[in-house]
Amino acid sequence: MGAINDSQPTSWGLQGMVLAEQGRQLEASSTQRITPAESANMYCPTDLLERIADKDNMRHAYRKVKANKGAAGVDKMSVSEMYDYFKDHSDELIKQIKEGEYAPSPVLRVEIPKKEKGKVRKLGIPTVVDRVVQQAIVAQLTPLFEPKFSDSSYGFRPKRSAHDALYACKRHIDAGYVWVVDMDLEKLFDTVCQSKLIQVISETVTDGRVVSLIHKYLNAGVMVGEKLEETKVGMPQGGPLSPLLSNILLNELDRELERRGHKFVRYADDCMIFCKSKRAAERTCKSITRFIEGKLFLKVNHEKTSIAYFNQVKYLGYAFYRHKGKCRFRVHPKSIVAMKERIRELTARSNAMSNEYRPKAVT
């Protein structure tokens, strides 16, 4: 498994990487190539790790990480440097994954200021190699879990968007469910009970080697400055795997809400439960809070969780109102204020940002 050169091409070697750079696909046998549509029927759970480490699957993961760009992790390897790394080390990496010897690197902790003064959002930046491996895991786990996910869940899912979630809210309101329980989960990614998450994953993923690999990512640790911190609780936010893992765990909440017959919409950790009366909403809030904290071992932010009439809530940056008997939504006034403040910040005379960079900074 030495370095790959022109005389030794493989689908994940130099030839495959060149084609990946060009956005094209190298022909491979039917046993190598796995499309999302086929994989739901092709999966044999006992060889799931082999499918993750499949050269074609890894090459697709490489292309996705390259397209998403992003910052370097603790090893300081940039996305632009991935090509040379995988050209020399792809076979070694795949061998380590298959033999259970691959050890993810700690994630780099960065803090993003929140709108509330003095508060920050903690993000983790995995190395680009870890992002490729995570993306390869996501590509093979998604077809397994998508059929199990609730129709009322919209965040980080294929062919679903925030606007789809808003239209679902509108349908519930138009049907008379006008009182809303706006559930706020406190620091979801920092408080996830890893053993509970692994238990839920193991109910679907029967290949213990894959469960072990996911567990390694959860326990990889976080670099804060020069200090390595253990991660026995929670999961780092920022890698391709985290959104899928959060949906896997919160699908337990979705199924409980469905079992109880509730109307709800969830986008990532933003959950709105719709009721026909204020009393029903209050009762639902208490019982669901007990389920979230007692069964999923997550924390509900009791200060931010609220019960309100539909036209008093803010969801995904939008407000709801009624016009000619029908629910409609518009950009929430607070979102408009935040946008104006951001524009003033970017266009201030004291801001030394170049005119070429300003449009990029808005996004």
Tab-separated table of C-alpha atoms in Angstrom:
chain	number	residue	atom	x	y	z
A	1	MET	CA	0.000	0.000	0.000
A	2	GLY	CA	2.650	2.498	-1.036
A	3	ALA	CA	2.352	5.883	-2.652
A	4	ILE	CA	0.108	6.101	-5.685
A	5	ASN	CA	1.615	7.173	-8.989
A	6	ASP	CA	0.616	7.362	-12.642
A	7	SER	CA	1.460	3.703	-13.246
A	8	GLN	CA	-0.689	2.583	-10.304
A	9	PRO	CA	-4.115	4.206	-10.748
A	10	THR	CA	-7.134	3.235	-8.640
A	11	SER	CA	-10.609	4.710	-8.228
A	12	TRP	CA	-9.327	6.418	-5.058
A	13	GLY	CA	-5.773	6.875	-6.319
A	14	LEU	CA	-4.194	9.504	-8.518
A	15	GLN	CA	-6.464	8.941	-11.525
A	16	GLY	CA	-9.577	9.035	-9.372
A	17	MET	CA	-8.390	12.163	-7.603
A	18	VAL	CA	-7.706	13.943	-10.881
A	19	LEU	CA	-11.214	13.104	-12.059
A	20	ALA	CA	-12.588	14.254	-8.727
A	21	GLU	CA	-10.799	17.574	-9.199
A	22	GLN	CA	-12.526	17.845	-12.580
A	23	GLY	CA	-15.917	16.888	-11.123
A	24	ARG	CA	-16.096	13.648	-13.148
A	25	GLN	CA	-16.556	10.048	-12.129
A	26	LEU	CA	-14.233	7.121	-12.759
A	27	GLU	CA	-15.898	3.952	-14.008
A	28	ALA	CA	-15.936	1.217	-11.375
A	29	SER	CA	-17.520	-2.167	-10.938
A	30	SER	CA	-21.092	-2.413	-9.684
A	31	THR	CA	-19.793	-3.683	-6.341
A	32	GLN	CA	-17.780	-0.503	-5.862
A	33	ARG	CA	-20.249	2.131	-6.919
A	34	ILE	CA	-23.008	2.843	-4.439
A	35	THR	CA	-25.649	5.445	-5.211
A	36	PRO	CA	-28.025	6.746	-2.513
A	37	ALA	CA	-31.037	5.275	-4.337
A	38	GLU	CA	-29.472	1.822	-4.586
A	39	SER	CA	-27.941	1.699	-1.145
A	40	ALA	CA	-31.263	1.448	0.702
A	41	ASN	CA	-31.830	-1.908	-0.962
A	42	MET	CA	-28.202	-3.055	-1.197
A	43	TYR	CA	-27.153	-2.686	2.414
A	44	CYS	CA	-25.958	-5.716	4.326
A	45	PRO	CA	-25.508	-4.311	7.853
A	46	THR	CA	-22.576	-6.620	8.606
A	47	ASP	CA	-20.383	-5.017	5.921
A	48	LEU	CA	-21.363	-1.410	6.550
A	49	LEU	CA	-17.805	-0.432	7.456
A	50	GLU	CA	-16.537	-1.782	4.123
A	51	ARG	CA	-19.132	0.336	2.332
A	52	ILE	CA	-18.015	3.422	4.257
A	53	ALA	CA	-14.363	2.753	3.401
A	54	ASP	CA	-15.191	1.875	-0.210
A	55	LYS	CA	-12.884	3.860	-2.496
A	56	ASP	CA	-15.740	5.257	-4.566
A	57	ASN	CA	-17.629	6.362	-1.454
A	58	MET	CA	-14.500	7.993	-0.018
A	59	ARG	CA	-13.832	9.817	-3.290
A	60	HIS	CA	-17.371	11.226	-3.299
A	61	ALA	CA	-16.846	12.340	0.316
A	62	TYR	CA	-13.587	14.040	-0.692
A	63	ARG	CA	-15.358	15.957	-3.458
A	64	LYS	CA	-18.086	17.148	-1.086
A	65	VAL	CA	-15.636	18.346	1.567
A	66	LYS	CA	-13.596	20.106	-1.120
A	67	ALA	CA	-16.719	21.862	-2.430
A	68	ASN	CA	-17.753	22.963	1.075
A	69	LYS	CA	-14.270	24.421	1.735
A	70	GLY	CA	-13.968	25.469	5.388
A	71	ALA	CA	-11.121	26.186	7.778
A	72	ALA	CA	-8.209	23.970	8.772
A	73	GLY	CA	-8.324	21.874	11.940
A	74	VAL	CA	-5.708	21.166	14.596
A	75	ASP	CA	-3.224	19.801	12.028
A	76	LYS	CA	-3.459	23.057	10.036
A	77	MET	CA	-4.031	21.138	6.771
A	78	SER	CA	-6.181	23.246	4.433
A	79	VAL	CA	-8.747	21.958	1.953
A	80	SER	CA	-6.408	22.899	-0.893
A	81	GLU	CA	-3.755	20.570	0.547
A	82	MET	CA	-6.046	17.513	0.662
A	83	TYR	CA	-5.179	16.355	-2.845
A	84	ASP	CA	-1.525	15.764	-2.093
A	85	TYR	CA	-2.322	14.070	1.199
A	86	PHE	CA	-4.815	11.590	-0.241
A	87	LYS	CA	-2.618	10.938	-3.257
A	88	ASP	CA	0.042	9.569	-0.886
A	89	HIS	CA	-2.004	8.211	2.021
A	90	SER	CA	-5.422	7.071	0.736
A	91	ASP	CA	-4.666	3.329	0.867
A	92	GLU	CA	-3.188	3.640	4.342
A	93	LEU	CA	-6.236	5.598	5.559
A	94	ILE	CA	-8.700	3.051	4.176
A	95	LYS	CA	-6.706	0.191	5.711
A	96	GLN	CA	-6.769	1.891	9.122
A	97	ILE	CA	-10.550	2.392	8.925
A	98	LYS	CA	-11.231	-1.218	7.940
A	99	GLU	CA	-8.958	-2.611	10.652
A	100	GLY	CA	-10.401	-0.386	13.373
A	101	GLU	CA	-7.113	1.447	13.863
A	102	TYR	CA	-8.184	4.872	12.622
A	103	ALA	CA	-8.060	7.488	15.396
A	104	PRO	CA	-9.832	10.810	14.737
A	105	SER	CA	-7.997	13.980	15.721
A	106	PRO	CA	-9.372	16.388	18.348
A	107	VAL	CA	-11.514	19.181	16.948
A	108	LEU	CA	-10.375	22.784	17.087
A	109	ARG	CA	-12.611	24.892	19.338
A	110	VAL	CA	-13.651	28.289	18.035
A	111	GLU	CA	-16.117	30.681	19.622
A	112	ILE	CA	-18.595	32.675	17.563
A	113	PRO	CA	-20.196	35.690	19.308
A	114	LYS	CA	-23.971	35.450	19.722
A	115	LYS	CA	-26.384	38.351	19.402
A	116	GLU	CA	-26.739	38.406	23.192
A	117	LYS	CA	-23.839	40.406	24.600
A	118	GLY	CA	-21.169	38.331	26.270
A	119	LYS	CA	-22.465	35.011	24.942
A	120	VAL	CA	-20.725	32.804	22.401
A	121	ARG	CA	-21.548	29.745	20.318
A	122	LYS	CA	-18.910	27.053	20.555
A	123	LEU	CA	-18.037	25.367	17.263
A	124	GLY	CA	-15.656	22.536	16.545
A	125	ILE	CA	-13.555	22.376	13.395
A	126	PRO	CA	-12.457	18.807	12.559
A	127	THR	CA	-9.376	18.235	10.407
A	128	VAL	CA	-10.079	17.969	6.680
A	129	VAL	CA	-9.210	14.255	6.775
A	130	ASP	CA	-11.727	13.680	9.563
A	131	ARG	CA	-14.302	15.665	7.601
A	132	VAL	CA	-13.828	13.339	4.627
A	133	VAL	CA	-14.239	10.244	6.804
A	134	GLN	CA	-17.282	11.758	8.524
A	135	GLN	CA	-18.793	12.598	5.144
A	136	ALA	CA	-18.205	9.006	4.031
A	137	ILE	CA	-20.042	7.779	7.140
A	138	VAL	CA	-22.941	10.182	6.524
A	139	ALA	CA	-23.292	9.018	2.889
A	140	GLN	CA	-23.874	5.437	4.025
A	141	LEU	CA	-25.886	6.074	7.202
A	142	THR	CA	-28.339	8.524	5.628
A	143	PRO	CA	-30.169	5.892	3.522
A	144	LEU	CA	-30.463	3.741	6.646
A	145	PHE	CA	-31.997	6.431	8.845
A	146	GLU	CA	-33.964	8.622	6.409
A	147	PRO	CA	-36.887	6.125	6.156
A	148	LYS	CA	-37.076	6.139	9.969
A	149	PHE	CA	-37.193	9.914	10.350
A	150	SER	CA	-40.447	11.761	10.963
A	151	ASP	CA	-42.233	13.690	8.212
A	152	SER	CA	-42.406	16.567	10.713
A	153	SER	CA	-38.605	16.928	10.827
A	154	TYR	CA	-37.022	19.332	8.316
A	155	GLY	CA	-33.509	20.305	9.390
A	156	PHE	CA	-30.394	18.900	7.679
A	157	ARG	CA	-32.342	16.441	5.570
A	158	PRO	CA	-32.272	15.831	1.804
A	159	LYS	CA	-34.772	17.854	-0.221
A	160	ARG	CA	-36.160	19.632	2.866
A	161	SER	CA	-35.740	23.262	3.840
A	162	ALA	CA	-36.633	25.898	6.409
A	163	HIS	CA	-39.406	27.121	4.114
A	164	ASP	CA	-40.913	23.623	4.094
A	165	ALA	CA	-40.964	23.795	7.895
A	166	LEU	CA	-42.699	27.189	7.806
A	167	TYR	CA	-45.400	25.916	5.434
A	168	ALA	CA	-45.958	22.959	7.765
A	169	CYS	CA	-46.501	25.438	10.618
A	170	LYS	CA	-49.004	27.302	8.454
A	171	ARG	CA	-50.973	24.095	7.793
A	172	HIS	CA	-51.278	23.344	11.505
A	173	ILE	CA	-52.354	26.901	12.316
A	174	ASP	CA	-54.939	26.895	9.511
A	175	ALA	CA	-56.284	23.628	10.965
A	176	GLY	CA	-56.993	25.378	14.272
A	177	TYR	CA	-53.840	24.526	16.254
A	178	VAL	CA	-53.174	28.118	17.228
A	179	TRP	CA	-51.408	27.747	20.584
A	180	VAL	CA	-47.724	26.960	20.364
A	181	VAL	CA	-45.221	25.330	22.685
A	182	ASP	CA	-41.881	26.771	21.562
A	183	MET	CA	-39.393	24.241	22.975
A	184	ASP	CA	-35.840	25.435	23.531
A	185	LEU	CA	-33.194	22.770	24.126
A	186	GLU	CA	-30.262	24.116	26.106
A	187	LYS	CA	-26.884	23.716	24.372
A	188	LEU	CA	-27.867	20.514	22.580
A	189	PHE	CA	-24.434	19.689	21.169
A	190	ASP	CA	-22.763	20.260	24.554
A	191	THR	CA	-25.207	18.158	26.577
A	192	VAL	CA	-25.921	15.060	24.468
A	193	CYS	CA	-25.674	11.890	26.547
A	194	GLN	CA	-23.278	9.813	24.467
A	195	SER	CA	-24.429	6.457	25.859
A	196	LYS	CA	-28.041	7.266	24.963
A	197	LEU	CA	-27.012	8.345	21.465
A	198	ILE	CA	-24.949	5.173	20.956
A	199	GLN	CA	-27.891	3.085	22.187
A	200	VAL	CA	-30.236	4.677	19.642
A	201	ILE	CA	-27.703	4.304	16.814
A	202	SER	CA	-27.124	0.632	17.713
A	203	GLU	CA	-30.821	-0.146	17.257
A	204	THR	CA	-30.331	0.453	13.519
A	205	VAL	CA	-26.587	0.039	12.909
A	206	THR	CA	-25.755	-3.570	13.749
A	207	ASP	CA	-22.154	-3.360	12.523
A	208	GLY	CA	-20.367	-2.780	15.824
A	209	ARG	CA	-17.255	-1.535	14.040
A	210	VAL	CA	-19.198	1.447	12.672
A	211	VAL	CA	-20.691	2.198	16.088
A	212	SER	CA	-17.162	2.083	17.515
A	213	LEU	CA	-15.894	4.501	14.846
A	214	ILE	CA	-18.705	6.960	15.644
A	215	HIS	CA	-17.921	6.624	19.346
A	216	LYS	CA	-14.284	7.516	18.602
A	217	TYR	CA	-15.435	10.762	17.009
A	218	LEU	CA	-17.544	11.590	20.064
A	219	ASN	CA	-14.558	10.987	22.354
A	220	ALA	CA	-11.868	12.597	20.167
A	221	GLY	CA	-11.590	15.618	22.445
A	222	VAL	CA	-11.433	19.348	21.839
A	223	MET	CA	-8.372	21.582	21.543
A	224	VAL	CA	-8.946	24.862	23.364
A	225	GLY	CA	-5.847	26.930	22.743
A	226	GLU	CA	-2.992	24.579	23.646
A	227	LYS	CA	-5.087	22.448	26.005
A	228	LEU	CA	-6.810	19.167	25.101
A	229	GLU	CA	-10.184	18.743	26.791
A	230	GLU	CA	-11.995	15.405	27.023
A	231	THR	CA	-15.457	15.062	25.477
A	232	LYS	CA	-17.273	12.456	27.567
A	233	VAL	CA	-20.515	14.411	27.162
A	234	GLY	CA	-21.925	16.058	24.039
A	235	MET	CA	-20.674	16.049	20.492
A	236	PRO	CA	-18.656	18.660	18.585
A	237	GLN	CA	-20.659	20.948	16.342
A	238	GLY	CA	-19.145	21.732	12.959
A	239	GLY	CA	-18.435	18.401	11.244
A	240	PRO	CA	-20.614	16.657	8.631
A	241	LEU	CA	-21.573	13.911	11.082
A	242	SER	CA	-23.025	16.049	13.894
A	243	PRO	CA	-26.267	17.139	12.144
A	244	LEU	CA	-27.133	13.532	11.303
A	245	LEU	CA	-26.378	12.359	14.845
A	246	SER	CA	-28.584	15.104	16.307
A	247	ASN	CA	-31.444	14.071	14.016
A	248	ILE	CA	-30.987	10.419	15.023
A	249	LEU	CA	-31.325	11.304	18.699
A	250	LEU	CA	-34.105	13.879	18.315
A	251	ASN	CA	-36.079	11.449	16.165
A	252	GLU	CA	-36.862	9.788	19.509
A	253	LEU	CA	-38.637	13.014	20.480
A	254	ASP	CA	-40.441	13.105	17.131
A	255	ARG	CA	-41.748	9.564	17.547
A	256	GLU	CA	-42.950	10.292	21.082
A	257	LEU	CA	-44.831	13.370	19.858
A	258	GLU	CA	-46.388	11.304	17.070
A	259	ARG	CA	-47.335	8.539	19.506
A	260	ARG	CA	-49.195	11.109	21.588
A	261	GLY	CA	-50.935	12.505	18.510
A	262	HIS	CA	-49.377	15.971	18.633
A	263	LYS	CA	-48.988	18.337	15.689
A	264	PHE	CA	-45.430	19.629	15.587
A	265	VAL	CA	-42.602	20.906	13.387
A	266	ARG	CA	-38.923	20.375	14.169
A	267	TYR	CA	-35.996	21.986	12.405
A	268	ALA	CA	-32.763	20.724	14.000
A	269	ASP	CA	-33.226	21.498	17.709
A	270	ASP	CA	-35.962	24.117	17.128
A	271	CYS	CA	-39.253	22.377	17.913
A	272	MET	CA	-42.743	23.887	17.795
A	273	ILE	CA	-45.698	21.893	19.147
A	274	PHE	CA	-49.152	23.093	18.089
A	275	CYS	CA	-52.243	22.789	20.299
A	276	LYS	CA	-55.863	23.971	20.094
A	277	SER	CA	-55.982	25.640	23.505
A	278	LYS	CA	-53.654	27.312	25.959
A	279	ARG	CA	-54.485	24.736	28.604
A	280	ALA	CA	-53.573	21.883	26.265
A	281	ALA	CA	-50.305	23.657	25.408
A	282	GLU	CA	-49.393	24.047	29.083
A	283	ARG	CA	-50.133	20.382	29.760
A	284	THR	CA	-48.128	19.303	26.719
A	285	CYS	CA	-45.154	21.477	27.677
A	286	LYS	CA	-44.897	19.878	31.120
A	287	SER	CA	-45.212	16.290	29.925
A	288	ILE	CA	-42.827	16.651	26.961
A	289	THR	CA	-40.264	18.401	29.158
A	290	ARG	CA	-40.347	15.382	31.473
A	291	PHE	CA	-39.784	13.082	28.480
A	292	ILE	CA	-36.886	15.136	27.077
A	293	GLU	CA	-35.082	15.394	30.402
A	294	GLY	CA	-35.994	11.977	31.821
A	295	LYS	CA	-35.733	9.753	28.724
A	296	LEU	CA	-33.372	11.557	26.329
A	297	PHE	CA	-31.219	13.088	29.113
A	298	LEU	CA	-31.211	16.482	27.391
A	299	LYS	CA	-31.769	19.855	29.054
A	300	VAL	CA	-34.747	22.096	28.365
A	301	ASN	CA	-34.082	25.817	28.687
A	302	HIS	CA	-37.035	26.680	30.921
A	303	GLU	CA	-36.459	30.420	30.585
A	304	LYS	CA	-36.601	30.418	26.789
A	305	THR	CA	-39.253	27.710	26.355
A	306	SER	CA	-42.562	29.506	25.968
A	307	ILE	CA	-46.269	29.032	25.367
A	308	ALA	CA	-47.897	31.641	23.148
A	309	TYR	CA	-50.568	32.345	20.564
A	310	PHE	CA	-49.210	31.693	17.064
A	311	ASN	CA	-48.860	35.382	16.160
A	312	GLN	CA	-46.553	35.969	19.133
A	313	VAL	CA	-43.825	33.489	18.244
A	314	LYS	CA	-40.676	33.738	16.164
A	315	TYR	CA	-39.602	30.647	14.217
A	316	LEU	CA	-36.598	30.342	11.898
A	317	GLY	CA	-36.492	34.129	11.639
A	318	TYR	CA	-40.174	34.505	10.677
A	319	ALA	CA	-43.400	35.698	12.309
A	320	PHE	CA	-46.939	34.412	11.638
A	321	TYR	CA	-50.107	36.427	11.135
A	322	ARG	CA	-53.600	35.926	9.772
A	323	HIS	CA	-54.924	37.526	6.570
A	324	LYS	CA	-58.416	36.844	5.218
A	325	GLY	CA	-58.764	33.892	7.534
A	326	LYS	CA	-55.523	32.205	6.490
A	327	CYS	CA	-52.151	32.034	8.200
A	328	ARG	CA	-49.262	33.769	6.506
A	329	PHE	CA	-45.667	34.381	7.527
A	330	ARG	CA	-43.196	37.209	7.054
A	331	VAL	CA	-39.687	38.093	8.175
A	332	HIS	CA	-39.812	38.769	11.908
A	333	PRO	CA	-39.167	42.398	12.968
A	334	LYS	CA	-36.242	41.242	15.146
A	335	SER	CA	-34.664	39.589	12.096
A	336	ILE	CA	-35.008	42.834	10.141
A	337	VAL	CA	-33.359	44.802	12.966
A	338	ALA	CA	-30.497	42.274	13.102
A	339	MET	CA	-30.045	42.508	9.334
A	340	LYS	CA	-29.901	46.311	9.422
A	341	GLU	CA	-27.347	46.246	12.221
A	342	ARG	CA	-25.212	43.827	10.230
A	343	ILE	CA	-25.389	46.030	7.128
A	344	ARG	CA	-24.375	49.095	9.173
A	345	GLU	CA	-21.467	47.141	10.618
A	346	LEU	CA	-20.248	46.049	7.169
A	347	THR	CA	-20.658	49.433	5.497
A	348	ALA	CA	-19.310	51.649	8.302
A	349	ARG	CA	-16.591	54.098	7.256
A	350	SER	CA	-14.416	52.792	10.078
A	351	ASN	CA	-14.561	49.278	8.597
A	352	ALA	CA	-11.378	48.623	6.640
A	353	MET	CA	-12.919	45.739	4.686
A	354	SER	CA	-12.352	45.886	0.925
A	355	ASN	CA	-15.305	46.435	-1.417
A	356	GLU	CA	-14.579	43.101	-3.068
A	357	TYR	CA	-14.890	41.261	0.231
A	358	ARG	CA	-18.000	43.052	1.598
A	359	PRO	CA	-20.593	41.041	-0.409
A	360	LYS	CA	-18.991	37.779	0.807
A	361	ALA	CA	-19.061	38.925	4.434
A	362	VAL	CA	-22.836	39.434	4.306
A	363	THR	CA	-23.339	35.694	3.917
